[in-house]
Short mmCIF file of C-alpha atoms and ligand atoms in Angstrom, two decimals:
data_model
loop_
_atom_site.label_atom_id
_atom_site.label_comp_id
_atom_site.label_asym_id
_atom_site.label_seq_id
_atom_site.Cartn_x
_atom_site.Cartn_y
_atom_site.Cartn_z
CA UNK H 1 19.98 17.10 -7.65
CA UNK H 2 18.97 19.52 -10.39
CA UNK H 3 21.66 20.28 -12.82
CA UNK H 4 24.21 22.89 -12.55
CA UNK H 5 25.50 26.19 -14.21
CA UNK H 6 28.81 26.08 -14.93
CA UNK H 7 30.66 29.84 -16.19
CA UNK H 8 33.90 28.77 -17.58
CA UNK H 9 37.13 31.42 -18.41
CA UNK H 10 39.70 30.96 -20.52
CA UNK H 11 42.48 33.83 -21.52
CA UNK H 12 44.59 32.34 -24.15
CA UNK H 13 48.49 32.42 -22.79
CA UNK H 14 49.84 31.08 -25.50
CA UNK H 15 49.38 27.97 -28.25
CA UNK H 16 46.41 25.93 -27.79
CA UNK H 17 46.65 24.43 -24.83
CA UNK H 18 44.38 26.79 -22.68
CA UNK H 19 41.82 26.99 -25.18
CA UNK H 20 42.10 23.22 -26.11
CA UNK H 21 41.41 22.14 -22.30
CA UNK H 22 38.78 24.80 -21.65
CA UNK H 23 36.83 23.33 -24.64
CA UNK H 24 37.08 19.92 -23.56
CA UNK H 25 35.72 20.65 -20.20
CA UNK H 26 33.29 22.81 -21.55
CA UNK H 27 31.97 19.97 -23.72
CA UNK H 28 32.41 17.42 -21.23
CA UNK H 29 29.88 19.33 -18.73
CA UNK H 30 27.68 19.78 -21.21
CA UNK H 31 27.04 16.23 -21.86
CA UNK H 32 27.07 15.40 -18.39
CA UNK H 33 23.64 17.14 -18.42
CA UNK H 34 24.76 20.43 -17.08
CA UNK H 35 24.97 24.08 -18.50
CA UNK H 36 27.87 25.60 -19.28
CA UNK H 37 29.15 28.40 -20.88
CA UNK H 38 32.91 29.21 -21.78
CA UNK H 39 34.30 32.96 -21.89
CA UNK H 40 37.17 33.16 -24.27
CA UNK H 41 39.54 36.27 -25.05
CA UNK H 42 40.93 34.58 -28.50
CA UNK H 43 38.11 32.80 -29.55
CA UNK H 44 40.63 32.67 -33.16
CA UNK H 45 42.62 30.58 -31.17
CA UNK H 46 39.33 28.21 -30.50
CA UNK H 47 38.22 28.31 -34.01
CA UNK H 48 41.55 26.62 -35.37
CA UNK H 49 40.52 23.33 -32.90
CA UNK H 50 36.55 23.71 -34.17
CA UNK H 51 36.16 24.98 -37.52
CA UNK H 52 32.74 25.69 -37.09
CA UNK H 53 33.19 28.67 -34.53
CA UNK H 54 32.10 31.99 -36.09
CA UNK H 55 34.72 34.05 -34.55
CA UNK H 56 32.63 37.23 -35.03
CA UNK H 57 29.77 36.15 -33.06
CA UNK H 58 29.88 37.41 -29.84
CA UNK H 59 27.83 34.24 -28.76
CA UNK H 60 26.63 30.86 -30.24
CA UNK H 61 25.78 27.28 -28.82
CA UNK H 62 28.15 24.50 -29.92
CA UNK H 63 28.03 20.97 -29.10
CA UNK H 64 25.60 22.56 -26.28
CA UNK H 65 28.30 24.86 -24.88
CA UNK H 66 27.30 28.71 -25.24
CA UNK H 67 30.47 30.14 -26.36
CA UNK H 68 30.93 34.52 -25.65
CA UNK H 69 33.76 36.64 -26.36
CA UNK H 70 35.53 37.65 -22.74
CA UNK H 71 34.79 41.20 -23.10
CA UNK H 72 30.95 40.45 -23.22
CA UNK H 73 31.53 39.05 -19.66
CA UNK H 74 32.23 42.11 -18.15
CA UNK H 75 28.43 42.57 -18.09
CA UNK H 76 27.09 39.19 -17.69
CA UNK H 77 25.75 38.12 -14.57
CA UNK H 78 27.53 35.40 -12.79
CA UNK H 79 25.01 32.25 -12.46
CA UNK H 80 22.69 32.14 -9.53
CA UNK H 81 23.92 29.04 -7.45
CA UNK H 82 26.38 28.10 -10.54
CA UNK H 83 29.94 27.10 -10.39
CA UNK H 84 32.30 29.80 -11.88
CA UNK H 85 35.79 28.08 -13.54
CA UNK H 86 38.69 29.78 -13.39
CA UNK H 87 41.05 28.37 -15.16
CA UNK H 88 45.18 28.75 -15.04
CA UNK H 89 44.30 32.00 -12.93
CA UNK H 90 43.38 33.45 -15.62
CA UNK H 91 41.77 35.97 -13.24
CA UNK H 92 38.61 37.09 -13.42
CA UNK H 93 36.74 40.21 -15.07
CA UNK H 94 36.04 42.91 -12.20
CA UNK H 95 32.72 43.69 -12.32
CA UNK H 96 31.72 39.95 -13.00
CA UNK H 97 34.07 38.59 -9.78
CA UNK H 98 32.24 41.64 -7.57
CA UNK H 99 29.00 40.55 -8.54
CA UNK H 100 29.47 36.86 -7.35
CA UNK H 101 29.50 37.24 -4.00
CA UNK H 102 25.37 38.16 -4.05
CA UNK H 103 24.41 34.91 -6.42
CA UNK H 104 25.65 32.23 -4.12
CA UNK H 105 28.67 30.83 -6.64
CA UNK H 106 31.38 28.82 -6.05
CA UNK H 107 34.59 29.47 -6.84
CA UNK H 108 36.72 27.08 -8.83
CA UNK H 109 40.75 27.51 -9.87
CA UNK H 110 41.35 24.80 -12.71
CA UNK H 111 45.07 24.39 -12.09
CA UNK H 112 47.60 22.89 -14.87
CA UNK H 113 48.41 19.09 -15.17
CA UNK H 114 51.30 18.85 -13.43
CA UNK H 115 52.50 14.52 -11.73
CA UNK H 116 53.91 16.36 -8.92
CA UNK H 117 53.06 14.27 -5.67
CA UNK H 118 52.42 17.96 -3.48
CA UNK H 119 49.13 18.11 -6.20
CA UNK H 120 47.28 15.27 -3.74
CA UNK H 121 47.98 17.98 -1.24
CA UNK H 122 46.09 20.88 -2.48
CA UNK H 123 43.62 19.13 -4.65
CA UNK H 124 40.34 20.43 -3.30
CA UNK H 125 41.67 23.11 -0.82
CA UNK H 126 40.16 25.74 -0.08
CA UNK H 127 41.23 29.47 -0.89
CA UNK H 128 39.93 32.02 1.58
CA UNK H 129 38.38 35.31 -0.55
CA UNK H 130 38.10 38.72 0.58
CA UNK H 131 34.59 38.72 -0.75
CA UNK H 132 33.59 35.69 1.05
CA UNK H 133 32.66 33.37 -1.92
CA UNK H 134 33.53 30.16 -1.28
CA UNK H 135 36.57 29.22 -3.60
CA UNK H 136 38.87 25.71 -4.34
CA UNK H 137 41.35 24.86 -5.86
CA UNK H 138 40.95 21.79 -8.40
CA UNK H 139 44.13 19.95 -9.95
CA UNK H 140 44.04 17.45 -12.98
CA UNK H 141 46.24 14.58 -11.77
CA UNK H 142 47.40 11.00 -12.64
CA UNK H 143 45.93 9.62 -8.88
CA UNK H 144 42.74 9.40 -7.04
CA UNK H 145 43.89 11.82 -5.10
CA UNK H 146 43.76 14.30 -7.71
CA UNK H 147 41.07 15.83 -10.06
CA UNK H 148 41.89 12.99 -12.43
CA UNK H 149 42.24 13.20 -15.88
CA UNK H 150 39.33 14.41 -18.81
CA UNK H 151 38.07 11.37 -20.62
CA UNK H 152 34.70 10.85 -22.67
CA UNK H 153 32.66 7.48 -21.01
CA UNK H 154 33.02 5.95 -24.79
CA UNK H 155 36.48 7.33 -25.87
CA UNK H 156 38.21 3.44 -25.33
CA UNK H 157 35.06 1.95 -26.99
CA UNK H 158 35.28 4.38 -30.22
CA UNK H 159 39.18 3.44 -30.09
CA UNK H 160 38.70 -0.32 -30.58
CA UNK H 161 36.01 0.64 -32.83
CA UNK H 162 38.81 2.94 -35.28
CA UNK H 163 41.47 0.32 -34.75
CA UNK H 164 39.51 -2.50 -36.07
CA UNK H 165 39.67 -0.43 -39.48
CA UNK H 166 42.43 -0.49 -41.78
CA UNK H 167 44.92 2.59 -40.74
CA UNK H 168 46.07 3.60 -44.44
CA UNK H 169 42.74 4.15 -45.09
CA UNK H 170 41.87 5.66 -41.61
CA UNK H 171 44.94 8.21 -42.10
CA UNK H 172 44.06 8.99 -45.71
CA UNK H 173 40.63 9.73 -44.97
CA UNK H 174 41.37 12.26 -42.15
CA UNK H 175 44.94 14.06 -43.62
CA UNK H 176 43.79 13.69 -47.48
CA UNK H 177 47.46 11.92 -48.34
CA UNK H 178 46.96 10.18 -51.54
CA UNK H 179 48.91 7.36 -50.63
CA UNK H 180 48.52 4.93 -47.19
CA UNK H 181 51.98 4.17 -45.48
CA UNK H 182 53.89 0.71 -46.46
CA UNK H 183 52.60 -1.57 -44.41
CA UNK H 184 55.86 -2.39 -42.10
CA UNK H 185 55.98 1.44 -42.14
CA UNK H 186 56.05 3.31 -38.41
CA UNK H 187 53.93 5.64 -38.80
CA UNK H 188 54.71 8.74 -36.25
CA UNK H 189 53.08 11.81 -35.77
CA UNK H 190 55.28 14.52 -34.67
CA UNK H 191 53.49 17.87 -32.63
CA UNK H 192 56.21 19.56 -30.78
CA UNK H 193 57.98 23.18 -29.56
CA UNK H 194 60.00 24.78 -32.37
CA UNK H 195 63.29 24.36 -30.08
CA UNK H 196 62.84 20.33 -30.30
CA UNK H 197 66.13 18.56 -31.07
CA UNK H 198 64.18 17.37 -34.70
CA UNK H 199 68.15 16.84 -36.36
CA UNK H 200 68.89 14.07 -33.94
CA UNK H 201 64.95 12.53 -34.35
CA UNK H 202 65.69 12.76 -38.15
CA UNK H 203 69.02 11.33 -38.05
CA UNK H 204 68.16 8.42 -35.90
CA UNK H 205 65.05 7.86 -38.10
CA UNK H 206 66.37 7.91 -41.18
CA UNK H 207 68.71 5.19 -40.13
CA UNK H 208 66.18 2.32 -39.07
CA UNK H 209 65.94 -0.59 -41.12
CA UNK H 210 62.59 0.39 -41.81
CA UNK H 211 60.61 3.03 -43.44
CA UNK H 212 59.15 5.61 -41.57
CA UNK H 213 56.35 8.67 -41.68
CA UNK H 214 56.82 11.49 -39.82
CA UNK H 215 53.44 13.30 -39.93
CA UNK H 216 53.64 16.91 -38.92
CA UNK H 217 50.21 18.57 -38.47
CA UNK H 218 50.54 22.26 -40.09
CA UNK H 219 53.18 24.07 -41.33
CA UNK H 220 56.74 22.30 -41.76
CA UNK H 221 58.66 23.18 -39.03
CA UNK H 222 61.83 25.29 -40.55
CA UNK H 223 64.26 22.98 -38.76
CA UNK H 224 62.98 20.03 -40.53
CA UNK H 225 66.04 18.57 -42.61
CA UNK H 226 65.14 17.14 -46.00
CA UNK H 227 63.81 13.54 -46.31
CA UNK H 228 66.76 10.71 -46.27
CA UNK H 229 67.33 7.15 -45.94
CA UNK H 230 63.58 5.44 -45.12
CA UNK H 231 62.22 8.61 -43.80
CA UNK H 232 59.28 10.83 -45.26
CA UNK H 233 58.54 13.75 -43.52
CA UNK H 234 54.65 14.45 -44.39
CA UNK H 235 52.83 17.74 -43.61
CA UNK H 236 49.12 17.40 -42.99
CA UNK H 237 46.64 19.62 -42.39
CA UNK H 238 46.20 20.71 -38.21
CA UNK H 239 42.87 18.08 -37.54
CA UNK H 240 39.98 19.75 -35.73
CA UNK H 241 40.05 18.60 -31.91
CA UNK H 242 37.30 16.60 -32.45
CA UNK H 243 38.86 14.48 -34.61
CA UNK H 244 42.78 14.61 -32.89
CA UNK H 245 42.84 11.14 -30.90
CA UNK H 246 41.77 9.14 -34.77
CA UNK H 247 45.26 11.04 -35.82
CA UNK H 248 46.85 9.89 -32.50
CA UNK H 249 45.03 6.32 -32.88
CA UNK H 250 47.15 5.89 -36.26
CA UNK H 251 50.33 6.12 -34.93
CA UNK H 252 53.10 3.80 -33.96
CA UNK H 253 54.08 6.54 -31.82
CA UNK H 254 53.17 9.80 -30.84
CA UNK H 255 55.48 13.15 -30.47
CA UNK H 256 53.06 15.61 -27.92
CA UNK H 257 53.37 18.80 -25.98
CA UNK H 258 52.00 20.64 -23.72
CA UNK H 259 48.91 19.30 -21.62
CA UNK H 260 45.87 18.30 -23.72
CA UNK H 261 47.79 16.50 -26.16
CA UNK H 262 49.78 14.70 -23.82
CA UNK H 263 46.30 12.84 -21.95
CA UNK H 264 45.08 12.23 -25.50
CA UNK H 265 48.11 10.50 -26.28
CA UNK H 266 48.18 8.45 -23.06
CA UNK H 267 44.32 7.31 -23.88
CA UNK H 268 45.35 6.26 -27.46
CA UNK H 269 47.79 3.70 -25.20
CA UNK H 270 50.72 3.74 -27.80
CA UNK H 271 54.21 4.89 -26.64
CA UNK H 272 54.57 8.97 -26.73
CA UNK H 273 57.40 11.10 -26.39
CA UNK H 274 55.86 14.22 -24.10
CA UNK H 275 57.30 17.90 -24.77
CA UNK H 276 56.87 19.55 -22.03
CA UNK H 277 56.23 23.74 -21.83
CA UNK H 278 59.35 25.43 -20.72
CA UNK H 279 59.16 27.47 -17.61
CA UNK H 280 61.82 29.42 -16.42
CA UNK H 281 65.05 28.30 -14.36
CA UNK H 282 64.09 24.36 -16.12
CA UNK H 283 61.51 23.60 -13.29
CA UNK H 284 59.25 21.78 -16.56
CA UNK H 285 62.46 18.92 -15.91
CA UNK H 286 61.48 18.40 -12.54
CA UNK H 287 57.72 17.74 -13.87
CA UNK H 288 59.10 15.18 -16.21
CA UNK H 289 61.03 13.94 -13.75
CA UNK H 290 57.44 13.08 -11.76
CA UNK H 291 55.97 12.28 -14.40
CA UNK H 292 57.88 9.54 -15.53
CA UNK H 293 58.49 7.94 -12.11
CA UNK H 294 54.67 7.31 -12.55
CA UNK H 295 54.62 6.77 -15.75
CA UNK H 296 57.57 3.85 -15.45
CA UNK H 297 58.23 3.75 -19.31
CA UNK H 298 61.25 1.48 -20.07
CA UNK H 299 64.46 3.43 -19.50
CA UNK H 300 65.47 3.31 -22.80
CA UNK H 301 62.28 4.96 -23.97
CA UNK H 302 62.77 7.45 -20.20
CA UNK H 303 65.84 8.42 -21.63
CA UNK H 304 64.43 9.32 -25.29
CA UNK H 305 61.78 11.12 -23.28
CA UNK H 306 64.82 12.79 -21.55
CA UNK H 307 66.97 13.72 -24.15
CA UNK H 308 64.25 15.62 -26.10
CA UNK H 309 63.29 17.50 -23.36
CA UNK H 310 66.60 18.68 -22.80
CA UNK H 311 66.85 18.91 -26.08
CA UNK H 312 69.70 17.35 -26.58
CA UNK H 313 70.30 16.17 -30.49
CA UNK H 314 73.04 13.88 -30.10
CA UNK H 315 70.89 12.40 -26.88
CA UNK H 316 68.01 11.55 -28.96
CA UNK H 317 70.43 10.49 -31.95
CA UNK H 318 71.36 7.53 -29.68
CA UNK H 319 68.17 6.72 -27.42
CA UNK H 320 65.58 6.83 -30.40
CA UNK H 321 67.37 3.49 -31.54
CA UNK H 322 67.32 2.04 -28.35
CA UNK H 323 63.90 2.84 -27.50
CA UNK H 324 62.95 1.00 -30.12
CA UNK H 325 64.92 -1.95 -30.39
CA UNK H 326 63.41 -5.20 -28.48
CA UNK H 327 62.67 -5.89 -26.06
CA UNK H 328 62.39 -2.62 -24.87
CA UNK H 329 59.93 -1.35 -27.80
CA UNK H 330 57.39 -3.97 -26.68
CA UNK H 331 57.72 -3.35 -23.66
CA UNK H 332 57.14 0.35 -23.83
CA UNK H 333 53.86 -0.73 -26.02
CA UNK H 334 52.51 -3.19 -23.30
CA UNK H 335 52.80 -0.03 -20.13
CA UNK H 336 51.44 2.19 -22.45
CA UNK H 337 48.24 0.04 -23.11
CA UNK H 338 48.41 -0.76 -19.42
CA UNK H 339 49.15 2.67 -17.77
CA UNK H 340 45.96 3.86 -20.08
CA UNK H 341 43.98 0.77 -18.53
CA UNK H 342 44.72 1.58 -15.16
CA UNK H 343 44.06 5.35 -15.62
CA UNK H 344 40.64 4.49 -17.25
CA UNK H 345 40.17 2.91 -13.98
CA UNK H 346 39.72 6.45 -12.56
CA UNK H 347 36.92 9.08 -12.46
CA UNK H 348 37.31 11.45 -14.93
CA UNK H 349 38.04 15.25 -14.21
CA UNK H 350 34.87 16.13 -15.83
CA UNK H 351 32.87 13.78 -13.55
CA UNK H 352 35.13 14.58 -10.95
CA UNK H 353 34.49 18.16 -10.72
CA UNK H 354 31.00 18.00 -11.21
CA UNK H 355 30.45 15.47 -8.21
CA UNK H 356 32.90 17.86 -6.02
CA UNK H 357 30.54 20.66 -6.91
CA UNK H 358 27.28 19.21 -6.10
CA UNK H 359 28.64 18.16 -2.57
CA UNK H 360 29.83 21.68 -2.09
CA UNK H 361 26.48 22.97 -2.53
CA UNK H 362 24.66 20.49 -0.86
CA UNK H 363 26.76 21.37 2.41
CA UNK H 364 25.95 24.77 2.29
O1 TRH U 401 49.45 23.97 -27.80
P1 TRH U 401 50.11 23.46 -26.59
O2 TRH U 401 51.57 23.55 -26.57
O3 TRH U 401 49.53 24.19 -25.32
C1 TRH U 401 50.30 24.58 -24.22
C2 TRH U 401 50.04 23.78 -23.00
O4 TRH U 401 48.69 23.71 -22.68
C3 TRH U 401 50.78 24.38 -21.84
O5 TRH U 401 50.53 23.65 -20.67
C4 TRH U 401 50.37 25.78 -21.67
O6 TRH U 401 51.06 26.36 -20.64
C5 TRH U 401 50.64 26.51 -22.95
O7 TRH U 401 49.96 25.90 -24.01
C6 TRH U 401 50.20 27.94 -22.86
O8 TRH U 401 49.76 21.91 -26.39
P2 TRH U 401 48.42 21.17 -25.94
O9 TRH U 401 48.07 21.44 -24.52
O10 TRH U 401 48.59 19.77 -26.29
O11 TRH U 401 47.27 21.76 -26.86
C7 TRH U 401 47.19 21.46 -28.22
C8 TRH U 401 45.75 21.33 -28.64
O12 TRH U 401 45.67 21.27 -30.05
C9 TRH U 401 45.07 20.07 -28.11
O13 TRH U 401 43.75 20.36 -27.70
C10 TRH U 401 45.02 19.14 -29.33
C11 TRH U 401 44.87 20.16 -30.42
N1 TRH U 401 45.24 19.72 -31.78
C12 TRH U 401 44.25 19.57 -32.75
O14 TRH U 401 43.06 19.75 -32.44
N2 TRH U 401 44.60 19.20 -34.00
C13 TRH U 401 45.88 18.96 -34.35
O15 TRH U 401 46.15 18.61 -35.52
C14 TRH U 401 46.88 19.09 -33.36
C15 TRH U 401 48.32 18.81 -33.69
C16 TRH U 401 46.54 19.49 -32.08
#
């Protein structure tokens, strides 16, 4: 079958989540063969995870993505035959949702990344419009069942690839630190919500036998105490997205948030401690609570995981050490690699969505 159009929308909510997942995608598609195009309301917000974005261009071709400002959508003609992603309900311009029903689209809501096991449910259902264009709903997931997670075909490969290379020089080529890390060093990178219980990380840190660097992409955060005992706390520049999983691939362990973070840190197959987004009356605890029943992470490093989602300072004073004292530290190392294996295992949400799309059109 002849390749598809894919119209992709992004508003920006918050942070960089949103943008960072609609780029991926948008990439993704486009080297699966297919043309897309991504909408964006805060295209600032894009240009801090790809430098080369000129955010006063109201459209340019990246990586073979044609990137417009949102407000030029509101004229644009949806794709004849094309797939139009919504994602996060961001909900779509007027005039451009009224003129879909006469070009034949299809309708696809990108949901969030959520372990939940009611996900397999709804994966792929569909939602009924008023308009009659045929519309799904598509969920990222951990299972088959689900719209699986994004992954390049030679992500693992360029992984072994980095990791073969010496890491001192890896990390001082892509943060421009003049020095490597000792070599018995743990080397962590830290990316989390300002409320993240960072005195009790610090504490516990700077009390291993062992030295450790705590890279934090960006600015300081202003919680950060001072550097004590074997800890350095190291600032380095934000890395374009492009170049986020050879930061990740560095690391001993990796400190994430959010949702695109998070699956970049599970491919790098290294333990992670995941921040999740806060959402009101605590229901982000019940995620992590299905999250790590499938993720079955040693419970020392569960209830590190725990504790800094809670965020509890004292918690993480006391599990950090645990976490990583053996056995439980290699043992934390050996699911990661192996939860990453098994996921790899899985078609990839880009794949994924484009297969689901070509069998909704050829049924029609
Ligand atoms: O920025 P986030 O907290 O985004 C969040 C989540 O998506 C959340 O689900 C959503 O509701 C909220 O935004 C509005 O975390 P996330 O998803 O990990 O996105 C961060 C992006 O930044 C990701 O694409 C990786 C990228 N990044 C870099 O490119 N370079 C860097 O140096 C760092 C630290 C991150």
């Amino acid at each position: 079958m002849s390749a598809l159009s894919f119209d992709l929308f992004c508003r920006v909510v918050d942070n960089f989540g949103d943008a960072g997942v609609c780029w991926r995608l948008a990439r993704r598609l486009a080297a699966l063969g297919q043309s897309a195009r991504l909408w964006i309301d805060r295209p600032e917000i894009l240009a801090r995870l790809l430098p080369a974005l000129d955010v006063r261009a109201d459209e340019q071709v990246l990586d073979g993505v044609r990137i417009g400002a949102w407000h030029r959508a509101e004229h644009a003609a949806p794709p004849r035959g094309g797939v139009v992603v919504e994602t996060f309900a961001c909900a779509l311009p007027p005039a451009y949702e009224a003129a879909m029903a006469g070009r034949d689209c299809l309708w696809i809501n990108l949901e969030y990344l959520s372990a939940e096991s009611w996900v397999e449910g709804c994966h792929g259902l569909p939602s009924p419009q008023a308009n009659g264009v045929p519309k799904f709903f598509f969920f990222p997931g951990f299972t088959p069942a689900t719209g699986g997670l994004l992954r390049e075909p030679d992500l693992l490969a360029r992984q072994d690839a980095a990791r073969a290379r010496d890491r001192g020089e890896r990390l001082r080529a892509l943060t421009g630190l003049p020095a490597a890390p000792p070599a018995d060093a743990l080397c962590m990178l830290l990316f989390c919500y300002p409320d993240a219980p960072l005195a009790g990380l610090c504490a516990a840190l700077a009390g291993l036998d062992r030295p450790v660097w705590l890279l934090v992409p960006g600015a300081r955060p202003p919680a950060a105490p001072p550097d004590r005992g074997g800890l350095r706390l190291l600032s380095i520049p934000f890395v374009p997205q492009a170049r986020f999983d050879e930061l990740l691939w560095c690391c001993d362990l990796n400190f994430v948030r959010g949702e695109d973070s998070l699956v970049r840190a599970i491919w790098a197959g290294a333990p992670l401690v995941w921040q999740l987004y806060r959402q009101a009356e605590d229901a982000h605890l019940d995620k992590l609570e299905a999250w790590l029943d499938r993720a079955r992470w040693p419970a020392p490093a569960a209830g590190l995981i725990r504790a800094w989602n809670r965020p509890d300072d004292e918690a993480v004073a006391r599990a950090l050490p645990a976490a990583l004292r053996e056995p439980a530290w290699s043992d934390w190392r050996a699911r990661s690699r192996a939860w990453r294996d098994e996921l790899a295992g899985q078609a990839d949400l880009g794949q994924d969505l484009l297969d689901f799309c070509m069998r909704r059109h050829q049924t029609r």
